[in-house]
Amino acid sequence: MTDQTPAATERPSSPRPEPTRHGSEIIGAGCYQPSKVLTNHDLEGMVETNDEWIRTRTGIRERRIAGDEDTVPTMATAAAEDALANAGITAAAVDLIVVATCTSDQRSPNTAGRVSNNLGAPSPVAMDINVACSGFVHALAVADQAIQAGTATTALVIGAEKLSSVTDWTDRSTCILIADGAGAFVLRRAERPGVSAVTWGTEPELTDAVVIEPPTNKFVQDGKSVFKWAISSAAGYASKTVTNAGYTMDQMGGLFSHQANLRIIEPLARQLGLSDRIVATDVVTSGNTSAASIPLAFAKMWQAGELPADTPFLLFAFGGGFSYAGLVARTPRA
Ligand SMILES: CC(C)(COP(=O)(O)OP(=O)(O)OC[C@H]1O[C@@H](n2cnc3c(N)ncnc32)[C@H](O)[C@@H]1OP(=O)(O)O)[C@@H](O)C(=O)NCCC(=O)NCCS
């Protein structure tokens, strides 16, 4: 009998190339906001509050509230369509859809599945992620890692929320904060990574600080504890994010932090030494849209030409879980 096995030292004539690990980059951003504007003066007629209290405690002047026709999937789809148009590609190229939301009213199919169907995308992987207000940055990291691993090439990453559907409209401590909307990024495989490693985690002692739970299914929070954490701990994690990403703070074009409260965003920018850069303050006219807040602010500024191209920005979010997540993402190349 002849032994056909090659000798152990023999090398194959054409060795298989090492698998290449790519990065991803943002190639477009889009958003959707409902048409209904709810001002602080409107709220004065609904609960015991006033414009001055809301502006001085939160910075919010007005917010958008969904109409009956606006669902989490329809808003997510509209933001996705806007992002695809901004990127100059069609849904045919999309092989991964990740939606961050904590307010979808349907457990199955998930929102990503609905978006896929609405867009007519061929047969992408479609998953939802629920990490409340830090959900979008988590979703961006998951999509980036899928692209790095070679299991996707072009992703839609969406944050979409209808917080008005889980709001107690008689509770002045929460109803003045919340809003609805959606934002989306198109992420594509790239030789030079435009999305950094993520820095993420949880603060178990604050697990119950932000909840939407039965029997009321309404949003309740320990605002003071969250505020205290944001002022004392967020900058440390945000700073670590930039270091872990391989950048220095000096290289940052600016800051997109979760749009919860101007009294958190401005001190955070100051603590990081970013006050003189571009700092997103969309909360003033959009309120707190949870997982939608960062892509919504980013897409509006990108489409308005207010962001330099190919520039690294710090994205940092925190909220229910209690979770936080940060990464550095470059704006699209042009
Ligand atoms: C929610 C938040 C704006 C409240 O601000 P605050 O300065 O902590 O206000 P307090 O809750 O201490 O309330 C102060 C007073 O204002 C009153 N108040 C609360 N809401 C009010 C409103 N809408 N209008 C008028 N008065 C109000 C309170 O009843 C309280 O009155 P009292 O002193 O007579 O008891 C603030 O805590 C915050 O932004 N927290 C972080 C929230 C966050 O980032 N969440 C992220 C997860 S999405």
Coordinates of C-alpha atoms in Angstrom, one line a residue, residues 3 14 24 29 38 62 77 190 204 243:
D3 CA 1.2 6.2 1.6
S14 CA -0.2 27.6 -2.9
S24 CA -15.6 49.4 9.2
A29 CA -26.0 59.0 8.3
L38 CA -44.2 69.8 21.9
E62 CA -39.0 71.6 22.7
T77 CA -37.2 52.6 8.4
A190 CA -13.0 49.3 5.1
P204 CA -24.7 47.1 38.9
T243 CA -7.2 55.9 25.1

